[in-house]
PDB file of C-alpha atoms in Angstrom:
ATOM      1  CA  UNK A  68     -21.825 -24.411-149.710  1.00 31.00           C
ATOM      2  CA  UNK A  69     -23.442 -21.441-151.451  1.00 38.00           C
ATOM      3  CA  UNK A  70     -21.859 -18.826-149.272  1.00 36.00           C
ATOM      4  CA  UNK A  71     -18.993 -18.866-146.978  1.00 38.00           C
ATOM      5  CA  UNK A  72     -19.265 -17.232-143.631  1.00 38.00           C
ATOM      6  CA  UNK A  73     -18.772 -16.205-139.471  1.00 56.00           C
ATOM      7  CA  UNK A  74     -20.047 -13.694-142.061  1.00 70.00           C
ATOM      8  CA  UNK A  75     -23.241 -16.058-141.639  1.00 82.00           C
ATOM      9  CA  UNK A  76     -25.380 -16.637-144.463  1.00 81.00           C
ATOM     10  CA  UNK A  77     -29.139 -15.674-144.615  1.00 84.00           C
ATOM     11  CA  UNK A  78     -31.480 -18.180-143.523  1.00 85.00           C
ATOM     12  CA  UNK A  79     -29.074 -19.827-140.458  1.00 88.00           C
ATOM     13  CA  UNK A  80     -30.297 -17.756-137.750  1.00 91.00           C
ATOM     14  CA  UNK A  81     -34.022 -17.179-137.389  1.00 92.00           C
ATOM     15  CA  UNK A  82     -35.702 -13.240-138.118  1.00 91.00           C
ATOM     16  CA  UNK A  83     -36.303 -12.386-134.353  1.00 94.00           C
ATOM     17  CA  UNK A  84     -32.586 -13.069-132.916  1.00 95.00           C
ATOM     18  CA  UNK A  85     -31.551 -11.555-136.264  1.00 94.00           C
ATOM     19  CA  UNK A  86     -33.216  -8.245-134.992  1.00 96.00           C
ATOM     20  CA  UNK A  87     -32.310  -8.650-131.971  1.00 96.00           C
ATOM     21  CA  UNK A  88     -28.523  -8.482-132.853  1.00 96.00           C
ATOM     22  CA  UNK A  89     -29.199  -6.009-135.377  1.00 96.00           C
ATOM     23  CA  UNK A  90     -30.178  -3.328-132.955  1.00 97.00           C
ATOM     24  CA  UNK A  91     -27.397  -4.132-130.430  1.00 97.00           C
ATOM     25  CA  UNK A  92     -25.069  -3.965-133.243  1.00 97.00           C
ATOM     26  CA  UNK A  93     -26.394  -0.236-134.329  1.00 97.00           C
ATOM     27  CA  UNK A  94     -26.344   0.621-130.322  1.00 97.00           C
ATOM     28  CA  UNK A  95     -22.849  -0.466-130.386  1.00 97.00           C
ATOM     29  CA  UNK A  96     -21.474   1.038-133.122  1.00 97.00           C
ATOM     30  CA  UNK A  97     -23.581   4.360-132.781  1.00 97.00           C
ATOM     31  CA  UNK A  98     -21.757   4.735-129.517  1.00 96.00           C
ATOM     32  CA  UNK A  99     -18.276   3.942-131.353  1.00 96.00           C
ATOM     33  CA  UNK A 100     -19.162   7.117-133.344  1.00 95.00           C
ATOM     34  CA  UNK A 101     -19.797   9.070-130.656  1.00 94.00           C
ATOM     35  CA  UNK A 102     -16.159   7.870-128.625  1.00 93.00           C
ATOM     36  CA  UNK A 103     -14.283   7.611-131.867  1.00 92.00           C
ATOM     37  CA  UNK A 104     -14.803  11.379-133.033  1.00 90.00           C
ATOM     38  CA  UNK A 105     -12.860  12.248-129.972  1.00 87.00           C
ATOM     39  CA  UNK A 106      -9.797   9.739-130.887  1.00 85.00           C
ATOM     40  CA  UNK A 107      -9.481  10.617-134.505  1.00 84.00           C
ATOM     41  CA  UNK A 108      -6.958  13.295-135.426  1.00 83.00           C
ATOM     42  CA  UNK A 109      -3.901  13.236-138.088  1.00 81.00           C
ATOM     43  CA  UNK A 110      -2.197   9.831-136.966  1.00 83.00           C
ATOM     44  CA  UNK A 111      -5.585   7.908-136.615  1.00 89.00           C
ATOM     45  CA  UNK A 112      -7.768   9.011-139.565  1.00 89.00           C
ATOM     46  CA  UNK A 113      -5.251   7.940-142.425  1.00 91.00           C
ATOM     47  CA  UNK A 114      -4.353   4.490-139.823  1.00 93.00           C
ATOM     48  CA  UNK A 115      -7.769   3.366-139.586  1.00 93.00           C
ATOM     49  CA  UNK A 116      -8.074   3.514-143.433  1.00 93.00           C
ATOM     50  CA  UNK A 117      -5.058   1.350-143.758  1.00 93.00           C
ATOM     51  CA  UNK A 118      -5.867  -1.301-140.907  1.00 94.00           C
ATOM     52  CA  UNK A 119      -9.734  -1.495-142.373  1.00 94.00           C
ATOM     53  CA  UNK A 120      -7.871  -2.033-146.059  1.00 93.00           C
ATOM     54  CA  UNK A 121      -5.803  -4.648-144.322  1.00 91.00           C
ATOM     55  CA  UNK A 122      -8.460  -6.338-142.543  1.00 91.00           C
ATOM     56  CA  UNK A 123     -10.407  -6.273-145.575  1.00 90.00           C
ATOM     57  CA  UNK A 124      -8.258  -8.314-147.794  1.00 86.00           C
ATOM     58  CA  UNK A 125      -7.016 -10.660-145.108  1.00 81.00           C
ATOM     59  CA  UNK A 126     -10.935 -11.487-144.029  1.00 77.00           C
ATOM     60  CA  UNK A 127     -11.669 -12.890-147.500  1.00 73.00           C
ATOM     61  CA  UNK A 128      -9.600 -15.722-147.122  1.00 69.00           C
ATOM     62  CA  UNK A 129     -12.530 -17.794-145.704  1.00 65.00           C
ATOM     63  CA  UNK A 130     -12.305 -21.404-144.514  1.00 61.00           C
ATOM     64  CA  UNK A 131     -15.512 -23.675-144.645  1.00 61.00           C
ATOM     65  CA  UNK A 132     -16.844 -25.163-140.842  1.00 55.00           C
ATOM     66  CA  UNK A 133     -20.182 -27.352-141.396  1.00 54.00           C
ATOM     67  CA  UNK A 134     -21.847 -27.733-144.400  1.00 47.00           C
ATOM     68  CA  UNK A 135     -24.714 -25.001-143.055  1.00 46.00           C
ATOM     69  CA  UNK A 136     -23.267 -22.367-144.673  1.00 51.00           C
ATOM     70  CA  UNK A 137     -20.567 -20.746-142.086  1.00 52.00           C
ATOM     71  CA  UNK A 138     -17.196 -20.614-142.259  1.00 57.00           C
ATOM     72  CA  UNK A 139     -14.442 -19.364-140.567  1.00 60.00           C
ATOM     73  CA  UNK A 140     -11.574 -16.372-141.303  1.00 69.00           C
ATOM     74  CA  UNK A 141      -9.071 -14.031-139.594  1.00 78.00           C
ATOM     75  CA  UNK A 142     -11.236 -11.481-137.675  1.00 87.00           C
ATOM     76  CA  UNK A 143      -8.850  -8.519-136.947  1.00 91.00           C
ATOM     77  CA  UNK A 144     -10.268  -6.998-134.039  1.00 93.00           C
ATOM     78  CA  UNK A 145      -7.292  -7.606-131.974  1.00 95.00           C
ATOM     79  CA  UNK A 146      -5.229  -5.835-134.917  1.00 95.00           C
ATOM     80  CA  UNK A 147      -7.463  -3.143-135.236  1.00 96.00           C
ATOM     81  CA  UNK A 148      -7.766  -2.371-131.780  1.00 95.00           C
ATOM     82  CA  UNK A 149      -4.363  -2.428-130.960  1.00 95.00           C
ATOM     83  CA  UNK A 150      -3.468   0.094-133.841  1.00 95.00           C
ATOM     84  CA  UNK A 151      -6.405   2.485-133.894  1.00 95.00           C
ATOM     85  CA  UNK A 152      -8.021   1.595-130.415  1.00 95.00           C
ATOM     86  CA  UNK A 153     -11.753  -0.150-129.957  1.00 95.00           C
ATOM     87  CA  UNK A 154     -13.954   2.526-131.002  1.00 96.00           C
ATOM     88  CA  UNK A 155     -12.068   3.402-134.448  1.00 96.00           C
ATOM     89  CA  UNK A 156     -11.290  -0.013-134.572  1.00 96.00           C
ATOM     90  CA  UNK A 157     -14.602  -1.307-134.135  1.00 96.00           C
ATOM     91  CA  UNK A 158     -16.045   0.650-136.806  1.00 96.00           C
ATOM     92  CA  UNK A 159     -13.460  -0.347-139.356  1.00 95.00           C
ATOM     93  CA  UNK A 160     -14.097  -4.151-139.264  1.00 95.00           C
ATOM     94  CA  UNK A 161     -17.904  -3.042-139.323  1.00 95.00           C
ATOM     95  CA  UNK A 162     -17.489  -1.500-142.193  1.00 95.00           C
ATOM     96  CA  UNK A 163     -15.923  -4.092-144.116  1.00 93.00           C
ATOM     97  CA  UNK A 164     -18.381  -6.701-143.043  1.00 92.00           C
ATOM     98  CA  UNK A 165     -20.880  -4.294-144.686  1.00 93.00           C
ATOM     99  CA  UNK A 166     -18.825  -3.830-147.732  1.00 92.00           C
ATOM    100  CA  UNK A 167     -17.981  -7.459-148.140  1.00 88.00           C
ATOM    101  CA  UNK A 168     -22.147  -8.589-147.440  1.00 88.00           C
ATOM    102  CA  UNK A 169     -23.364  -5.718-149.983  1.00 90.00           C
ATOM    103  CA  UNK A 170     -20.784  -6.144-152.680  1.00 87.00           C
ATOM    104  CA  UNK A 171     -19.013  -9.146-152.757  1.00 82.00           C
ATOM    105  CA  UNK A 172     -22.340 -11.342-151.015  1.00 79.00           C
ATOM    106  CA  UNK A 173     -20.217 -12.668-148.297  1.00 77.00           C
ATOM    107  CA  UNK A 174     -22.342 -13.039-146.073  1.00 78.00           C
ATOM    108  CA  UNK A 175     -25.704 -12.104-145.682  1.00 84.00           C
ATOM    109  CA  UNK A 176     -27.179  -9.010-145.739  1.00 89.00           C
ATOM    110  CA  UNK A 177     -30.173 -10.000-142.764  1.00 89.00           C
ATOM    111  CA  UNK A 178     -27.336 -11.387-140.871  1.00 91.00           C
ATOM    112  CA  UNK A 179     -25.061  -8.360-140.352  1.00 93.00           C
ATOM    113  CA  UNK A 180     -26.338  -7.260-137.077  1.00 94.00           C
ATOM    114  CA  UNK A 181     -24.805 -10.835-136.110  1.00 94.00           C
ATOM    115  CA  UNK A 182     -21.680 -10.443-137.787  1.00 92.00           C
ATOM    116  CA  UNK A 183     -20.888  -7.047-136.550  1.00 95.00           C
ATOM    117  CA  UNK A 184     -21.834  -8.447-132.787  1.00 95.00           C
ATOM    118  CA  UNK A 185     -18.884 -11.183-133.236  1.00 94.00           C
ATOM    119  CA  UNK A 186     -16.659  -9.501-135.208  1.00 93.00           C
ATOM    120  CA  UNK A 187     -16.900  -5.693-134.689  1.00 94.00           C
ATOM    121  CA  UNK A 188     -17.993  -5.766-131.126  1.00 96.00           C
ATOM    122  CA  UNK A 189     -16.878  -8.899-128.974  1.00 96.00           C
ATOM    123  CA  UNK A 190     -13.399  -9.535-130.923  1.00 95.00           C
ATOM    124  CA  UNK A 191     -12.511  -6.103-130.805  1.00 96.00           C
ATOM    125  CA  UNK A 192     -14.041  -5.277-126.958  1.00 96.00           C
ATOM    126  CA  UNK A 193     -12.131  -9.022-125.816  1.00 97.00           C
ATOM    127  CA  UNK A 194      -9.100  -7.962-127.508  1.00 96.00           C
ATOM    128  CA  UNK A 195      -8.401  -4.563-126.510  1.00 96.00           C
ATOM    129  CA  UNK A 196      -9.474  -5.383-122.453  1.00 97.00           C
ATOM    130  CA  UNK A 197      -6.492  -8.394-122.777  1.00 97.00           C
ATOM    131  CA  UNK A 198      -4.174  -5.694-124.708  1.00 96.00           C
ATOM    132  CA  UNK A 199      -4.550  -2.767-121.601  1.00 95.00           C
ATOM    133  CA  UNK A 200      -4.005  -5.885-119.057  1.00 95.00           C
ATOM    134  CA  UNK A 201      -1.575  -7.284-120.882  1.00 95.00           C
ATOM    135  CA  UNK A 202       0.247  -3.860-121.509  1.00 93.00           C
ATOM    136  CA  UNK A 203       0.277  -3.254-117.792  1.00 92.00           C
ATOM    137  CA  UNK A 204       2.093  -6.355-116.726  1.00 92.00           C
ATOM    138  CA  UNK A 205       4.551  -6.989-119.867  1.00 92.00           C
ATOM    139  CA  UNK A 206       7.256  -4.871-120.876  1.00 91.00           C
ATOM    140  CA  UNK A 207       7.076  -2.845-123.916  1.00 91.00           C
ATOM    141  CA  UNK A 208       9.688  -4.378-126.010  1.00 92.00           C
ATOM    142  CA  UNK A 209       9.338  -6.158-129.348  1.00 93.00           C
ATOM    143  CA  UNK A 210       8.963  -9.274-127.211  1.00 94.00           C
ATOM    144  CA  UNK A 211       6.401  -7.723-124.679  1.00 94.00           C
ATOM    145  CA  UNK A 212       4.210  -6.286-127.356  1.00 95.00           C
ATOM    146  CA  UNK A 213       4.072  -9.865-129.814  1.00 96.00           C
ATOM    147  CA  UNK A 214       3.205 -11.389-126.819  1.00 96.00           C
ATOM    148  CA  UNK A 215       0.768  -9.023-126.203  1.00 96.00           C
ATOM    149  CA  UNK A 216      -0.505  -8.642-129.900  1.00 96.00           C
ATOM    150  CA  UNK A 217      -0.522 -12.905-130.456  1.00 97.00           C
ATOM    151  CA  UNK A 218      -2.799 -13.456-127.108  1.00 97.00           C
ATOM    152  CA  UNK A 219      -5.119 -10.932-127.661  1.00 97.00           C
ATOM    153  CA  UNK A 220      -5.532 -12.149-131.303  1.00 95.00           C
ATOM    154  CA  UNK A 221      -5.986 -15.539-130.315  1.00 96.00           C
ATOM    155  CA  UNK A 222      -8.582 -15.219-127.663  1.00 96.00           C
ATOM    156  CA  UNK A 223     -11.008 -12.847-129.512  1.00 95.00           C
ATOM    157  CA  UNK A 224     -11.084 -14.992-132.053  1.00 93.00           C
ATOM    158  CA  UNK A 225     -11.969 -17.512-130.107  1.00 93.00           C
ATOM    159  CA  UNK A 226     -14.107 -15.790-128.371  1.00 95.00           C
ATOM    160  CA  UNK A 227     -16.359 -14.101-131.557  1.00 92.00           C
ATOM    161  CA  UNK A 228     -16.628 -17.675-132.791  1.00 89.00           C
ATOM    162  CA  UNK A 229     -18.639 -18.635-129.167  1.00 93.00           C
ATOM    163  CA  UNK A 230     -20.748 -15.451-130.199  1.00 93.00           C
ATOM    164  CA  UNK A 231     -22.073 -17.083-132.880  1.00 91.00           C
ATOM    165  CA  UNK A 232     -22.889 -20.474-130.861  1.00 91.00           C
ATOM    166  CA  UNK A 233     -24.988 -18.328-128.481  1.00 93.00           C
ATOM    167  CA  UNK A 234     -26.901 -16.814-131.237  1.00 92.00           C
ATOM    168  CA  UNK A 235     -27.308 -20.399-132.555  1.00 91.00           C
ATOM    169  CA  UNK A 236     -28.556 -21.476-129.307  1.00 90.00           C
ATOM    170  CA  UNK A 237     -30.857 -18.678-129.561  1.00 91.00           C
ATOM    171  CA  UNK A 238     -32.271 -18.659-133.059  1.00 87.00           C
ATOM    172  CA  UNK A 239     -30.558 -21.593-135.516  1.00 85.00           C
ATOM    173  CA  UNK A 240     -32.573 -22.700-137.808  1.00 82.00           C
ATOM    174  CA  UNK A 241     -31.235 -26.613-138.183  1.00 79.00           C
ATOM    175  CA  UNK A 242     -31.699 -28.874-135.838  1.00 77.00           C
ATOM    176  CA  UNK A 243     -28.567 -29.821-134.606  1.00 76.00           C
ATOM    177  CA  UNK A 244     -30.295 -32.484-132.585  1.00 72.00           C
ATOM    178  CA  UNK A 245     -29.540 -31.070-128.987  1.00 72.00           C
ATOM    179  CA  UNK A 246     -26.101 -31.592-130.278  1.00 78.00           C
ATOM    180  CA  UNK A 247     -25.045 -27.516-129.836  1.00 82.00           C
ATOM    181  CA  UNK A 248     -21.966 -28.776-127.727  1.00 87.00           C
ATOM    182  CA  UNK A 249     -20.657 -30.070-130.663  1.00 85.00           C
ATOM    183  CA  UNK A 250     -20.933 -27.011-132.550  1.00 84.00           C
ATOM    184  CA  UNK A 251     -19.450 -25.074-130.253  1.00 88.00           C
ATOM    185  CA  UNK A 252     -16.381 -27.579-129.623  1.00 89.00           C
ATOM    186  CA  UNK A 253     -16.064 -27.362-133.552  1.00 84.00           C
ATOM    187  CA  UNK A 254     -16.245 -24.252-133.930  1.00 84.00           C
ATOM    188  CA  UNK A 255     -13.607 -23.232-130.837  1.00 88.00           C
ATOM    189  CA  UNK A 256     -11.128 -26.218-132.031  1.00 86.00           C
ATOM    190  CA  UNK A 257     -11.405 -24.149-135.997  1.00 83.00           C
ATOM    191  CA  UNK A 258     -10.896 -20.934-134.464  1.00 86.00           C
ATOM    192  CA  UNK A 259      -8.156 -22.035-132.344  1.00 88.00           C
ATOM    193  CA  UNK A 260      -6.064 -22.505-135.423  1.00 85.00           C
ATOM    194  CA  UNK A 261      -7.051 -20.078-137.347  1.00 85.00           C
ATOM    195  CA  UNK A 262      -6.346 -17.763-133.972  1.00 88.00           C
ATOM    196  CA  UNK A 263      -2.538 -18.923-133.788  1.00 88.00           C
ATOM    197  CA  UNK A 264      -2.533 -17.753-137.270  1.00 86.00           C
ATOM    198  CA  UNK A 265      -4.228 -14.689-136.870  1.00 89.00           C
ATOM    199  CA  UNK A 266      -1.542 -14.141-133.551  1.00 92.00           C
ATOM    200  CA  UNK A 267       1.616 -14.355-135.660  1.00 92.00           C
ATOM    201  CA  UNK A 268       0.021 -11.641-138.492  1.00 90.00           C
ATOM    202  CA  UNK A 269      -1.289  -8.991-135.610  1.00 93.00           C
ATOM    203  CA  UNK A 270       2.676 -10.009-133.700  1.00 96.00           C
ATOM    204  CA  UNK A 271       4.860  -9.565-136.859  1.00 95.00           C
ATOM    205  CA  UNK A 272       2.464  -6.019-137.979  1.00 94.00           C
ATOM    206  CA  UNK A 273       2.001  -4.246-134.768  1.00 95.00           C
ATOM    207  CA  UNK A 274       5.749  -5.065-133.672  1.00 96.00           C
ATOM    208  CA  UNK A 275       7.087  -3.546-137.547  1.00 95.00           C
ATOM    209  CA  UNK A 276       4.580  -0.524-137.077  1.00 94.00           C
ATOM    210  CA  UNK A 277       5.864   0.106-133.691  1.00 94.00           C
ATOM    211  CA  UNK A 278       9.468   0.358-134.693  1.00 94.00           C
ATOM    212  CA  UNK A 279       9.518   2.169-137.298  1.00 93.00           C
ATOM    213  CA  UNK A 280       6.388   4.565-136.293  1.00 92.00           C
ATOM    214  CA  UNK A 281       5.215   3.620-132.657  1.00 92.00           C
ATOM    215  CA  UNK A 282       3.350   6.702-132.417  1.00 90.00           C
ATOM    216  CA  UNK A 283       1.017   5.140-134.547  1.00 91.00           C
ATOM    217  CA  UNK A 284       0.093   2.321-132.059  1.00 93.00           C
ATOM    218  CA  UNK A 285      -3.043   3.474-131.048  1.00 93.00           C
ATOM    219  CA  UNK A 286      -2.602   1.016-127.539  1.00 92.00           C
ATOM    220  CA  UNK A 287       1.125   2.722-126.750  1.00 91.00           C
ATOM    221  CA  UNK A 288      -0.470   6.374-126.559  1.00 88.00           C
ATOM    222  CA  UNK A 289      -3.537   5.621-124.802  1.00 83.00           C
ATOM    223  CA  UNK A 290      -2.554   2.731-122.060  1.00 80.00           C
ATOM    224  CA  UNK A 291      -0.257   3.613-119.212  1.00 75.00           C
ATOM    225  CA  UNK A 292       2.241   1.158-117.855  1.00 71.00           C
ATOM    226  CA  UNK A 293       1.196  -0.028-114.400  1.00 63.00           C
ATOM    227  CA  UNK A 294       5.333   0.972-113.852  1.00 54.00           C
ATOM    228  CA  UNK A 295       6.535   3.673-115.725  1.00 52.00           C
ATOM    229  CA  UNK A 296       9.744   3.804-114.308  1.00 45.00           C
ATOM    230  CA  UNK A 297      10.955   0.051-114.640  1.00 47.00           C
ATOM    231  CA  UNK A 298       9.473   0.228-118.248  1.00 49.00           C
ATOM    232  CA  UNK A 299      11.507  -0.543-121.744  1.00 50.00           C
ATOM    233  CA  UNK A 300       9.784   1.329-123.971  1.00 56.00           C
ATOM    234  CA  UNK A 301       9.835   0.833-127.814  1.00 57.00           C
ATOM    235  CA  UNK A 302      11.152   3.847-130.108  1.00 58.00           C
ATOM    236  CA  UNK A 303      10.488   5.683-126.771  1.00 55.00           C
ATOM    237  CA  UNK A 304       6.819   5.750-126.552  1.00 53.00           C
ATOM    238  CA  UNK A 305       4.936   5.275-123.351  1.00 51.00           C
TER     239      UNK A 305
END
């Protein structure tokens, strides 16, 4: 395997669908510019720096999936969304997939529209609508928010690895031979693992941010518990 990627290598999805992504991606994260401007101030700027740093080092640990050239990693977009909300947090794992294509060839470079759709768009945008449900129903205690943090995780993750089965159905290159079911139950079974680990990391971070410094929890600020009164906050944040 010359390159390892959900980061997907050049060559594995055909030029049109590649386009295709590629503008949806710049759509998406044009309008995360124009949402996250109003989000950023003192707290979030020098936060999204750290989560993108984070998310950067723990996305390089990649772990090989079919001999086509993909592979799969932690995502982060639960993490990020959770800490510096979906718009800030959107751009940060976008640019570390550009980073990591451009410097470190992880990934390729024709292919980023596609990553940024899986990663930077649908992890983040699954993550972050399970988060403000999740928020709403749980309490916010330590407890509440790792169970909060560990099923959002898991599920995006999940859920950006189906992303790139629907751009496979759409423009692979190999013929599976009408064998895309299989892909995609590989490629959810893979991600379901890598998910539970990916859970326990966002858990055990957002739960230490959020007692020493929950005013740094992007998702404490800005969602509003469905019961204010009959909620446990944590280090008095609601």
């Amino acid at each position: 395997m010359e390159t390892l990627a959900m980061h997907i290598s050049n060559g594995i999805i055909n030029g049109p669908v590649a386009a295709l992504f590629a503008v949806i991606a710049l759509a998406a994260m044009a309008y995360c510019v124009r949402r996250g401007r109003q989000d950023l101030d003192d707290r979030l700027a020098p936060m999204a720096g750290l989560v993108a740093a984070f998310i950067f080092a723990v996305q390089m640990l990649n772990f090989p999936i079919f001999t086509a050239g993909v592979s799969g990693h932690l995502l982060g977009g639960a993490l990020a969304a959770m800490l510096v909300g979906p718009w800030v947090g959107a751009l940060c794992i976008a640019v570390v997939l550009v980073v990591q294509a451009l410097v470190f060839g992880d990934g390729g470079v024709a292919m980023l529209g596609l990553s940024i759709t899986n990663m930077a768009v649908i992890a983040v945008a699954v993550g972050y609508l399970l988060i403000a449900l999740l928020l709403r129903v749980l309490p916010r205690t330590p407890t509440g928010l790792a169970v909060t943090a560990f099923v959002a995780a898991l599920v995006s993750v999940v859920v950006g690895a189906m992303g790139f089965v629907l751009q496979y159905w759409l423009g692979g290159t190999a013929d599976l031979g009408g064998n895309l079911a299989g892909l995609a139950g590989t490629m959810a079974v893979f991600h379901l693992f890598i998910g539970v680990g990916e859970g326990l990391i966002t858990a055990a971070t957002v739960v230490t941010v959020a007692k020493v410094r929950p005013d740094l929890v992007y998702a404490l600020r800005a969602l509003k518990p469905a019961a204010p009164a009959t909620v446990v906050t944590v280090g008095g944040v609601r």
